[in-house]
Amino acid sequence: MNARYVWDLQETDETRIALVGGKGAHLGALSRLDGVRVPAGFCVTTDAFRRVVERVPALDGLLDRLSRPDADDREGLRALGAEIRRTVEAAPVPDDVVEAITGALARFGAHDAYAVRSSATAEDLPTASFAGQQDSYLNVVGPAKVLRHVRRCWASLFTERAVAYRRHHGIDHRAVRMAVVVQRMALPDAAGVLFTADPVTGDRRTATVDAGLGLGEALVSGLVDPDVFTVRDDRVVAETIAAKPRALRPLPGGGTREVEVDAGRRERPVLTHEQVLRLVRLGRRIEAHFGRPQDIEWCLVDDDFLIVQSRPITTLFPVPGAEDADNHVYVSVGHQQMMTDAMKPLGHSMWRLTAMVPMHEAGGRLFVDVTRRLASPASRAALLEAVGKGDPLIRDALETVLDRGDFVPSLPDEVPAGPAPVPGAAPAPIDADPAIVTELVERSRASVAALERDIRTRSGPELFDFLLEAFEEHKRVLADPLSFRALMAGMEAAWWLNDKLLAWLGEKNAADALTLSAPGNITSEMGLDLLDVADAIRPHPEVVAFLERVEDDDFPDGLAKLPGGAGARDAVEAYLDRYGMRCVGEIDITRPRWRERPAALVPAILDNVRNFGPGAAERRFRKGLEEAREKERDVLTRLRALPDGERKAEETKRMIDRVRTFAGYREYPKYGIVSRYAVYKRALMEEAGRLVRAGVLAEAEDVFFLTFQEFHEAVRTGRVEEGLVRRREEEFRAYCALTPPRVLTSDGEALTGSYRRDDVPAGALAGLPVSAGTVEGRARVVLDMEDADLEAGDILVTSFTDPSWSPVFVGIAGLVTEVGGLMTHGAVIAREYGLPAVVGVAGATRLIEDGQRIRVHGTDGYVEILS
């Protein structure tokens, strides 16, 4: 019976997490590693915890209540957690559990000093470390006190911080059990923490050691500053030696106390360089065993290191896998596609299969390896120029890596095989002929129509074979040389206008006004068309009232039963017919499309009903068109007054015609992509339904956690690896909490780049100017389009905007985003609508509070917080 409630540490390992918790499992595994010393001890198992809580009937009701409160009700969570802790601490411990614990203490030394430490089953995991969420107690002496502190550890499963952490990570409170580690108390000369990767930059080759005198709790609690040593390639490359006036020491009878440090030791390093390097080598051995960077707590006793805990560093962004050991530099795809959220496996695997360049997955995001292009001077210059125009922060991050001189190899000038991730050379000239755009749009529509026709009869493995062929057609359409020339013609004309008119007239970003209401922009039309939907709804109060109560996605059916509702329904359905394939984060095929979840559009429709009058779409387009024409007349008149003015005006007119011909087409290829994605998804979800009916999957959306290849195999074999979907769900939740870098190296270093500017006022937030003008208004910080509640004159502040945000653009006065570039979708539509916009503002949604008054300088690229 005793073996059920107590296991010696050396009997446990990672296979026993359900029994001894994360900490106990890791310590057990460490105790078996050659050269790693762990203080001896035992684990009070989760069976003991379960035995105790099963004898408390009131606990079930309390846990039910714990799952119900709103996540923001901190006071309610705090009070409920305190009640549960009191209940657990007061619960009687069965005699056989007491006997098991006291028997183990007798074996190790009943009256010795022990550390009593919580070890939850959801602790020290690869995706959630739970560092500091439950309680530990040091220098506990005597069986009665050990038992008391075991009960306190059980209760600490419900501290406010632990409850909030589980809620954040989507972990069920009932699914977590608590074990307790009881170890002989180490009496260290020094203690601290070793990170086997730099916890700030993510660099896996750099380790950091924090060290203090006495017990490590003094460092954790912030009582003293640590000495900090930085180690790279088995060499101490930096150190900071702190003053150490105090230390924490164990008392002979139990407990700890703060003591003064002798004056002669206060300024001396806690560890020698030899000790630091020995500790890091030990950490590398532990890291190799667990297969990922570790956060390791250590003690130094008689010049020997004892390891008292090792957990994964869960905040590091994963590194893309590589087939070699060479250095690699990766650029984020999400920062260029305006979708930096984590993607589910089916989403990122399908984007890779349909992308024009090889991509690598890490942390649920995609990256392009640009190492080869950085290695030769010619391709490097072209790459830096191209990314710099789009996102200066990516360019700065790449230049930071290059400036080190030893990370990227140097190769002779040659263009690597395959298409470039960004254009590096000018395409052949193209006439400013609107018929070219018309032809390209028709080609895309015909390709989608053929896909819809041909996919109807495909199912089972045949469907997947067909889709692989369809992906090649997908890429062929994207690679159409004429399409590329049209895209580049519009962008290069805009760059030409901005450069020349700044030089000739001293005017910044002149192309912004010249491209207002450019024809054929499918994304700006999407926003204007939703204004027309509002026109069909506004005259009918019962329809408006109905929409204000809408929660279900079948609301269009309900509209037809209301006075005036038939016309409203037809307007909504027509909108969905044209744009229903779109959604926020649309590059991820697993995201619900508007056709699947039309209720996502209701807040924007109601905003349009409230903030605009009839005919607003037509008036807005005509107003932009007239402003563009007036700007053209003004620019040409001023140019003709300059020396050689006729030539300058003639060249400028040619470029204005060119930019207006092709600027709208900039958005169409993405529309074509998501149109095809909607067709793919319908067919794939039919296959998912068949897998559910066959009992292979529990739910159709489980296929989102399979790659395309795994989905294909599941359809072919009728099997899915047991536990795979659940593991992928856990990984995805962890990836959602990570912030992807703009640039990532194979060493794991995450670089976000910096603006190197001296023209930004003190206190202002720097960014990239993408749409000219200055506007002042109320900031509305919105992280999900469905939560938007905007009024005329508001300034939208958000993480990123892809084309699906266009419907809310018609009702705002300005735009600020954390991610973006000169030619990304949000910037293009901001210019189209004449909205002052600044993108690439690091931390904008954190630094700007909802409701604050701000001023957006869209011409100069910064944001002032006014109140």
Short mmCIF file of N, CA, C and O in Angstrom, two decimals, residues 359-470:
data_model
loop_
_atom_site.label_atom_id
_atom_site.label_comp_id
_atom_site.label_asym_id
_atom_site.label_seq_id
_atom_site.Cartn_x
_atom_site.Cartn_y
_atom_site.Cartn_z
N MET A 359 9.38 27.19 -47.42
CA MET A 359 9.14 27.80 -46.12
C MET A 359 9.38 26.78 -45.03
O MET A 359 9.26 25.58 -45.24
N HIS A 360 9.71 27.30 -43.84
CA HIS A 360 10.02 26.46 -42.69
C HIS A 360 9.09 26.84 -41.54
O HIS A 360 8.89 28.02 -41.26
N GLU A 361 8.56 25.82 -40.86
CA GLU A 361 7.63 26.07 -39.76
C GLU A 361 8.35 26.06 -38.42
O GLU A 361 9.24 25.24 -38.19
N ALA A 362 7.97 26.96 -37.55
CA ALA A 362 8.44 26.96 -36.16
C ALA A 362 7.43 27.74 -35.33
O ALA A 362 7.01 28.83 -35.73
N GLY A 363 7.02 27.17 -34.22
CA GLY A 363 6.09 27.86 -33.35
C GLY A 363 4.76 28.18 -34.00
O GLY A 363 4.09 29.15 -33.62
N GLY A 364 4.35 27.35 -34.97
CA GLY A 364 3.10 27.60 -35.66
C GLY A 364 3.18 28.75 -36.66
O GLY A 364 2.15 29.17 -37.20
N ARG A 365 4.37 29.26 -36.92
CA ARG A 365 4.56 30.32 -37.91
C ARG A 365 5.48 29.82 -39.01
O ARG A 365 6.17 28.82 -38.86
N LEU A 366 5.50 30.58 -40.11
CA LEU A 366 6.32 30.20 -41.26
C LEU A 366 7.44 31.22 -41.47
O LEU A 366 7.25 32.42 -41.24
N PHE A 367 8.57 30.72 -41.93
CA PHE A 367 9.75 31.54 -42.16
C PHE A 367 10.39 31.15 -43.48
O PHE A 367 10.31 29.99 -43.91
N VAL A 368 11.04 32.13 -44.12
CA VAL A 368 11.82 31.89 -45.33
C VAL A 368 13.29 32.01 -44.99
O VAL A 368 13.71 32.96 -44.31
N ASP A 369 14.07 31.03 -45.42
CA ASP A 369 15.52 31.04 -45.18
C ASP A 369 16.18 31.96 -46.23
O ASP A 369 16.16 31.67 -47.42
N VAL A 370 16.75 33.08 -45.77
CA VAL A 370 17.37 34.05 -46.68
C VAL A 370 18.89 34.02 -46.58
O VAL A 370 19.56 34.92 -47.10
N THR A 371 19.45 33.00 -45.96
CA THR A 371 20.90 32.96 -45.74
C THR A 371 21.66 33.05 -47.05
O THR A 371 22.62 33.83 -47.17
N ARG A 372 21.25 32.29 -48.04
CA ARG A 372 21.98 32.26 -49.30
C ARG A 372 21.92 33.63 -49.99
O ARG A 372 22.90 34.08 -50.59
N ARG A 373 20.78 34.29 -49.90
CA ARG A 373 20.65 35.60 -50.54
C ARG A 373 21.47 36.67 -49.81
O ARG A 373 21.91 37.64 -50.42
N LEU A 374 21.67 36.47 -48.51
CA LEU A 374 22.49 37.42 -47.76
C LEU A 374 23.98 37.18 -47.99
O LEU A 374 24.80 38.06 -47.70
N ALA A 375 24.32 36.00 -48.48
CA ALA A 375 25.72 35.62 -48.54
C ALA A 375 26.49 36.27 -49.68
O ALA A 375 27.70 36.45 -49.58
N SER A 376 25.81 36.64 -50.79
CA SER A 376 26.54 37.26 -51.89
C SER A 376 26.14 38.73 -52.00
O SER A 376 24.98 39.08 -51.80
N PRO A 377 27.08 39.61 -52.29
CA PRO A 377 26.82 41.06 -52.25
C PRO A 377 25.66 41.52 -53.12
O PRO A 377 24.85 42.34 -52.69
N ALA A 378 25.54 41.00 -54.34
CA ALA A 378 24.50 41.50 -55.24
C ALA A 378 23.11 41.13 -54.74
O ALA A 378 22.21 41.99 -54.64
N SER A 379 22.90 39.84 -54.44
CA SER A 379 21.58 39.43 -53.98
C SER A 379 21.28 40.02 -52.60
O SER A 379 20.12 40.31 -52.28
N ARG A 380 22.32 40.23 -51.79
CA ARG A 380 22.12 40.85 -50.47
C ARG A 380 21.58 42.26 -50.63
O ARG A 380 20.61 42.65 -49.96
N ALA A 381 22.18 43.04 -51.51
CA ALA A 381 21.75 44.42 -51.69
C ALA A 381 20.31 44.49 -52.19
O ALA A 381 19.50 45.30 -51.72
N ALA A 382 19.97 43.59 -53.13
CA ALA A 382 18.60 43.58 -53.65
C ALA A 382 17.60 43.19 -52.58
O ALA A 382 16.52 43.78 -52.46
N LEU A 383 17.96 42.20 -51.77
CA LEU A 383 17.07 41.75 -50.71
C LEU A 383 16.85 42.86 -49.68
O LEU A 383 15.71 43.15 -49.30
N LEU A 384 17.93 43.48 -49.23
CA LEU A 384 17.81 44.52 -48.21
C LEU A 384 17.01 45.71 -48.72
O LEU A 384 16.21 46.31 -47.99
N GLU A 385 17.21 46.06 -49.99
CA GLU A 385 16.45 47.17 -50.54
C GLU A 385 14.97 46.84 -50.59
O GLU A 385 14.12 47.66 -50.23
N ALA A 386 14.64 45.63 -51.02
CA ALA A 386 13.24 45.24 -51.16
C ALA A 386 12.55 45.16 -49.80
O ALA A 386 11.45 45.70 -49.62
N VAL A 387 13.18 44.48 -48.84
CA VAL A 387 12.52 44.36 -47.54
C VAL A 387 12.50 45.70 -46.82
O VAL A 387 11.58 46.00 -46.06
N GLY A 388 13.51 46.54 -47.07
CA GLY A 388 13.53 47.86 -46.44
C GLY A 388 12.38 48.73 -46.87
O GLY A 388 11.83 49.50 -46.08
N LYS A 389 11.98 48.61 -48.15
CA LYS A 389 10.82 49.38 -48.61
C LYS A 389 9.54 48.87 -47.96
O LYS A 389 8.62 49.65 -47.70
N GLY A 390 9.48 47.59 -47.71
CA GLY A 390 8.27 47.03 -47.12
C GLY A 390 8.23 47.16 -45.61
O GLY A 390 7.22 47.54 -45.04
N ASP A 391 9.33 46.84 -44.93
CA ASP A 391 9.36 46.83 -43.47
C ASP A 391 10.79 47.15 -43.03
O ASP A 391 11.65 46.27 -43.00
N PRO A 392 11.06 48.39 -42.66
CA PRO A 392 12.42 48.78 -42.27
C PRO A 392 12.94 47.98 -41.07
O PRO A 392 14.15 47.82 -40.92
N LEU A 393 12.05 47.49 -40.22
CA LEU A 393 12.50 46.74 -39.05
C LEU A 393 13.10 45.40 -39.45
O LEU A 393 14.05 44.93 -38.82
N ILE A 394 12.57 44.77 -40.50
CA ILE A 394 13.17 43.53 -40.99
C ILE A 394 14.56 43.83 -41.54
O ILE A 394 15.52 43.09 -41.26
N ARG A 395 14.67 44.90 -42.29
CA ARG A 395 15.99 45.25 -42.83
C ARG A 395 16.98 45.50 -41.70
O ARG A 395 18.12 45.01 -41.74
N ASP A 396 16.56 46.25 -40.68
CA ASP A 396 17.47 46.53 -39.58
C ASP A 396 17.89 45.25 -38.86
O ASP A 396 19.06 45.08 -38.49
N ALA A 397 16.94 44.33 -38.67
CA ALA A 397 17.27 43.07 -38.00
C ALA A 397 18.28 42.27 -38.82
O ALA A 397 19.23 41.70 -38.28
N LEU A 398 18.08 42.23 -40.15
CA LEU A 398 19.03 41.52 -41.01
C LEU A 398 20.41 42.19 -40.96
O LEU A 398 21.44 41.51 -40.91
N GLU A 399 20.44 43.50 -40.98
CA GLU A 399 21.72 44.21 -40.93
C GLU A 399 22.42 44.00 -39.59
O GLU A 399 23.65 43.96 -39.52
N THR A 400 21.64 43.82 -38.52
CA THR A 400 22.24 43.52 -37.22
C THR A 400 22.99 42.21 -37.27
O THR A 400 24.10 42.09 -36.74
N VAL A 401 22.41 41.21 -37.93
CA VAL A 401 23.09 39.92 -38.07
C VAL A 401 24.32 40.07 -38.96
O VAL A 401 25.41 39.57 -38.64
N LEU A 402 24.18 40.79 -40.06
CA LEU A 402 25.30 40.96 -40.99
C LEU A 402 26.47 41.70 -40.35
O LEU A 402 27.64 41.40 -40.62
N ASP A 403 26.16 42.69 -39.51
CA ASP A 403 27.20 43.51 -38.90
C ASP A 403 28.13 42.70 -38.00
O ASP A 403 29.25 43.13 -37.72
N ARG A 404 27.68 41.55 -37.55
CA ARG A 404 28.55 40.73 -36.70
C ARG A 404 29.70 40.12 -37.48
O ARG A 404 30.72 39.75 -36.90
N GLY A 405 29.50 39.98 -38.78
CA GLY A 405 30.60 39.60 -39.65
C GLY A 405 30.95 38.14 -39.69
O GLY A 405 31.66 37.71 -40.60
N ASP A 406 30.46 37.34 -38.74
CA ASP A 406 30.90 35.94 -38.70
C ASP A 406 29.75 34.94 -38.76
O ASP A 406 29.97 33.74 -38.66
N PHE A 407 28.51 35.43 -38.91
CA PHE A 407 27.39 34.49 -38.89
C PHE A 407 26.98 34.06 -40.28
O PHE A 407 26.74 32.88 -40.54
N VAL A 408 26.91 35.00 -41.22
CA VAL A 408 26.50 34.69 -42.59
C VAL A 408 27.74 34.45 -43.42
O VAL A 408 28.67 35.27 -43.44
N PRO A 409 27.82 33.33 -44.14
CA PRO A 409 29.01 33.06 -44.97
C PRO A 409 29.09 34.06 -46.12
O PRO A 409 28.10 34.68 -46.51
N SER A 410 30.26 34.20 -46.68
CA SER A 410 30.46 35.10 -47.82
C SER A 410 30.62 34.25 -49.08
O SER A 410 31.49 33.38 -49.15
N LEU A 411 29.77 34.51 -50.06
CA LEU A 411 29.80 33.75 -51.31
C LEU A 411 29.97 34.72 -52.48
O LEU A 411 29.62 35.90 -52.38
N PRO A 412 30.47 34.24 -53.61
CA PRO A 412 30.57 35.12 -54.78
C PRO A 412 29.19 35.51 -55.29
O PRO A 412 28.19 34.85 -55.00
N ASP A 413 29.14 36.58 -56.07
CA ASP A 413 27.88 37.06 -56.62
C ASP A 413 27.25 36.02 -57.53
O ASP A 413 27.83 35.64 -58.54
N GLU A 414 26.11 35.55 -57.15
CA GLU A 414 25.33 34.68 -58.02
C GLU A 414 23.93 34.62 -57.43
O GLU A 414 23.73 34.69 -56.23
N VAL A 415 22.96 34.55 -58.29
CA VAL A 415 21.58 34.48 -57.83
C VAL A 415 21.25 33.02 -57.54
O VAL A 415 21.46 32.16 -58.39
N PRO A 416 20.79 32.70 -56.34
CA PRO A 416 20.49 31.30 -56.03
C PRO A 416 19.35 30.78 -56.89
O PRO A 416 18.53 31.53 -57.40
N ALA A 417 19.33 29.45 -57.03
CA ALA A 417 18.29 28.83 -57.84
C ALA A 417 16.93 29.05 -57.21
O ALA A 417 16.81 29.13 -56.00
N GLY A 418 15.89 29.12 -58.05
CA GLY A 418 14.53 29.27 -57.55
C GLY A 418 14.15 30.72 -57.41
O GLY A 418 14.99 31.61 -57.42
N PRO A 419 12.85 30.97 -57.25
CA PRO A 419 12.38 32.35 -57.14
C PRO A 419 12.82 32.99 -55.84
O PRO A 419 13.02 32.32 -54.84
N ALA A 420 12.99 34.29 -55.88
CA ALA A 420 13.39 35.03 -54.68
C ALA A 420 12.20 35.24 -53.78
O ALA A 420 11.07 35.35 -54.24
N PRO A 421 12.40 35.27 -52.44
CA PRO A 421 11.29 35.51 -51.55
C PRO A 421 10.71 36.90 -51.69
O PRO A 421 9.57 37.14 -51.35
N VAL A 422 11.50 37.82 -52.14
CA VAL A 422 11.02 39.17 -52.44
C VAL A 422 11.66 39.59 -53.75
O VAL A 422 12.75 39.13 -54.09
N PRO A 423 11.01 40.44 -54.53
CA PRO A 423 11.60 40.82 -55.82
C PRO A 423 12.90 41.57 -55.63
O PRO A 423 13.01 42.45 -54.79
N GLY A 424 13.87 41.22 -56.42
CA GLY A 424 15.14 41.88 -56.30
C GLY A 424 15.59 42.56 -57.57
O GLY A 424 16.59 43.26 -57.58
N ALA A 425 14.85 42.36 -58.65
CA ALA A 425 15.23 42.99 -59.91
C ALA A 425 13.98 43.52 -60.59
O ALA A 425 12.89 42.97 -60.44
N ALA A 426 14.13 44.60 -61.33
CA ALA A 426 12.99 45.22 -62.00
C ALA A 426 12.49 44.32 -63.12
O ALA A 426 13.28 43.76 -63.87
N PRO A 427 11.17 44.15 -63.25
CA PRO A 427 10.64 43.36 -64.35
C PRO A 427 10.66 44.16 -65.64
O PRO A 427 10.94 45.36 -65.64
N ALA A 428 10.35 43.49 -66.74
CA ALA A 428 10.30 44.19 -68.03
C ALA A 428 9.18 45.24 -68.00
O ALA A 428 8.18 45.07 -67.32
N PRO A 429 9.33 46.34 -68.75
CA PRO A 429 8.31 47.40 -68.76
C PRO A 429 6.97 46.86 -69.23
O PRO A 429 6.88 45.84 -69.93
N ILE A 430 5.90 47.57 -68.85
CA ILE A 430 4.55 47.19 -69.22
C ILE A 430 3.75 48.45 -69.48
O ILE A 430 3.93 49.47 -68.81
N ASP A 431 2.87 48.40 -70.49
CA ASP A 431 2.05 49.57 -70.80
C ASP A 431 1.00 49.80 -69.73
O ASP A 431 0.49 48.84 -69.13
N ALA A 432 0.65 51.07 -69.50
CA ALA A 432 -0.39 51.42 -68.54
C ALA A 432 -1.75 51.23 -69.20
O ALA A 432 -2.50 52.19 -69.44
N ASP A 433 -2.10 49.99 -69.46
CA ASP A 433 -3.31 49.65 -70.20
C ASP A 433 -4.27 48.93 -69.26
O ASP A 433 -3.98 47.82 -68.79
N PRO A 434 -5.45 49.51 -68.95
CA PRO A 434 -6.42 48.84 -68.06
C PRO A 434 -6.83 47.47 -68.56
O PRO A 434 -7.25 46.62 -67.75
N ALA A 435 -6.73 47.22 -69.86
CA ALA A 435 -7.12 45.92 -70.40
C ALA A 435 -6.24 44.80 -69.84
O ALA A 435 -6.67 43.65 -69.76
N ILE A 436 -5.00 45.14 -69.46
CA ILE A 436 -4.11 44.13 -68.89
C ILE A 436 -4.68 43.62 -67.57
O ILE A 436 -4.72 42.42 -67.30
N VAL A 437 -5.14 44.56 -66.73
CA VAL A 437 -5.72 44.17 -65.44
C VAL A 437 -6.99 43.36 -65.68
O VAL A 437 -7.22 42.33 -65.02
N THR A 438 -7.82 43.80 -66.61
CA THR A 438 -9.04 43.06 -66.92
C THR A 438 -8.73 41.62 -67.33
O THR A 438 -9.39 40.67 -66.89
N GLU A 439 -7.70 41.44 -68.15
CA GLU A 439 -7.31 40.10 -68.60
C GLU A 439 -6.82 39.25 -67.42
O GLU A 439 -7.18 38.08 -67.30
N LEU A 440 -6.02 39.84 -66.53
CA LEU A 440 -5.49 39.10 -65.40
C LEU A 440 -6.60 38.66 -64.45
O LEU A 440 -6.60 37.53 -63.94
N VAL A 441 -7.55 39.55 -64.20
CA VAL A 441 -8.67 39.21 -63.33
C VAL A 441 -9.49 38.07 -63.95
O VAL A 441 -9.90 37.13 -63.26
N GLU A 442 -9.71 38.13 -65.24
CA GLU A 442 -10.48 37.08 -65.91
C GLU A 442 -9.75 35.75 -65.87
O GLU A 442 -10.37 34.69 -65.69
N ARG A 443 -8.43 35.78 -66.03
CA ARG A 443 -7.65 34.54 -65.92
C ARG A 443 -7.83 33.91 -64.54
O ARG A 443 -8.02 32.68 -64.41
N SER A 444 -7.76 34.73 -63.51
CA SER A 444 -7.90 34.22 -62.15
C SER A 444 -9.30 33.64 -61.93
O SER A 444 -9.44 32.54 -61.37
N ARG A 445 -10.32 34.36 -62.37
CA ARG A 445 -11.70 33.86 -62.20
C ARG A 445 -11.89 32.54 -62.94
O ARG A 445 -12.54 31.61 -62.43
N ALA A 446 -11.35 32.43 -64.13
CA ALA A 446 -11.50 31.20 -64.91
C ALA A 446 -10.82 30.04 -64.21
O ALA A 446 -11.34 28.91 -64.20
N SER A 447 -9.67 30.29 -63.61
CA SER A 447 -8.94 29.24 -62.92
C SER A 447 -9.73 28.74 -61.70
O SER A 447 -9.82 27.54 -61.45
N VAL A 448 -10.34 29.67 -60.94
CA VAL A 448 -11.14 29.28 -59.77
C VAL A 448 -12.38 28.51 -60.23
O VAL A 448 -12.76 27.51 -59.61
N ALA A 449 -13.02 28.98 -61.30
CA ALA A 449 -14.21 28.29 -61.82
C ALA A 449 -13.88 26.86 -62.25
O ALA A 449 -14.65 25.92 -61.98
N ALA A 450 -12.73 26.68 -62.89
CA ALA A 450 -12.32 25.34 -63.31
C ALA A 450 -12.06 24.45 -62.08
O ALA A 450 -12.41 23.26 -62.08
N LEU A 451 -11.46 25.02 -61.06
CA LEU A 451 -11.21 24.27 -59.83
C LEU A 451 -12.54 23.82 -59.21
O LEU A 451 -12.69 22.65 -58.83
N GLU A 452 -13.50 24.73 -59.11
CA GLU A 452 -14.81 24.38 -58.53
C GLU A 452 -15.49 23.29 -59.33
O GLU A 452 -16.12 22.38 -58.77
N ARG A 453 -15.37 23.34 -60.65
CA ARG A 453 -16.00 22.34 -61.50
C ARG A 453 -15.33 20.97 -61.33
O ARG A 453 -16.01 19.95 -61.18
N ASP A 454 -14.03 20.96 -61.34
CA ASP A 454 -13.30 19.69 -61.39
C ASP A 454 -13.23 18.99 -60.03
O ASP A 454 -13.04 17.76 -59.98
N ILE A 455 -13.38 19.73 -58.95
CA ILE A 455 -13.22 19.12 -57.63
C ILE A 455 -14.48 18.41 -57.17
O ILE A 455 -14.44 17.58 -56.25
N ARG A 456 -15.61 18.70 -57.80
CA ARG A 456 -16.91 18.21 -57.31
C ARG A 456 -16.99 16.69 -57.23
O ARG A 456 -17.63 16.14 -56.34
N THR A 457 -16.36 16.01 -58.15
CA THR A 457 -16.50 14.55 -58.21
C THR A 457 -15.37 13.83 -57.48
O THR A 457 -15.33 12.59 -57.51
N ARG A 458 -14.50 14.57 -56.81
CA ARG A 458 -13.33 13.93 -56.18
C ARG A 458 -13.61 13.67 -54.70
O ARG A 458 -14.17 14.52 -53.99
N SER A 459 -13.18 12.53 -54.23
CA SER A 459 -13.30 12.20 -52.80
C SER A 459 -12.26 11.16 -52.46
O SER A 459 -11.63 10.55 -53.33
N GLY A 460 -12.09 10.94 -51.15
CA GLY A 460 -11.13 9.94 -50.69
C GLY A 460 -9.71 10.28 -51.11
O GLY A 460 -9.37 11.44 -51.36
N PRO A 461 -8.85 9.27 -51.21
CA PRO A 461 -7.45 9.53 -51.62
C PRO A 461 -7.35 10.26 -52.95
O PRO A 461 -6.41 11.03 -53.17
N GLU A 462 -8.32 10.02 -53.85
CA GLU A 462 -8.29 10.68 -55.15
C GLU A 462 -8.35 12.21 -55.00
O GLU A 462 -7.74 12.94 -55.76
N LEU A 463 -9.10 12.67 -53.99
CA LEU A 463 -9.20 14.11 -53.76
C LEU A 463 -7.83 14.68 -53.45
O LEU A 463 -7.46 15.75 -53.97
N PHE A 464 -7.07 14.02 -52.62
CA PHE A 464 -5.77 14.55 -52.23
C PHE A 464 -4.79 14.54 -53.40
O PHE A 464 -3.99 15.47 -53.54
N ASP A 465 -4.86 13.51 -54.24
CA ASP A 465 -4.04 13.52 -55.45
C ASP A 465 -4.42 14.69 -56.36
O ASP A 465 -3.56 15.37 -56.92
N PHE A 466 -5.74 14.91 -56.48
CA PHE A 466 -6.22 16.03 -57.28
C PHE A 466 -5.73 17.35 -56.71
O PHE A 466 -5.31 18.26 -57.46
N LEU A 467 -5.80 17.51 -55.38
CA LEU A 467 -5.40 18.77 -54.75
C LEU A 467 -3.92 19.05 -54.97
O LEU A 467 -3.52 20.21 -55.19
N LEU A 468 -3.09 18.03 -54.94
CA LEU A 468 -1.67 18.26 -55.19
C LEU A 468 -1.46 18.82 -56.59
O LEU A 468 -0.59 19.67 -56.80
N GLU A 469 -2.26 18.34 -57.56
CA GLU A 469 -2.19 18.92 -58.91
C GLU A 469 -2.75 20.33 -58.92
O GLU A 469 -2.21 21.23 -59.60
N ALA A 470 -3.82 20.55 -58.15
CA ALA A 470 -4.43 21.89 -58.08
C ALA A 470 -3.47 22.90 -57.47
O ALA A 470 -3.47 24.08 -57.85
#
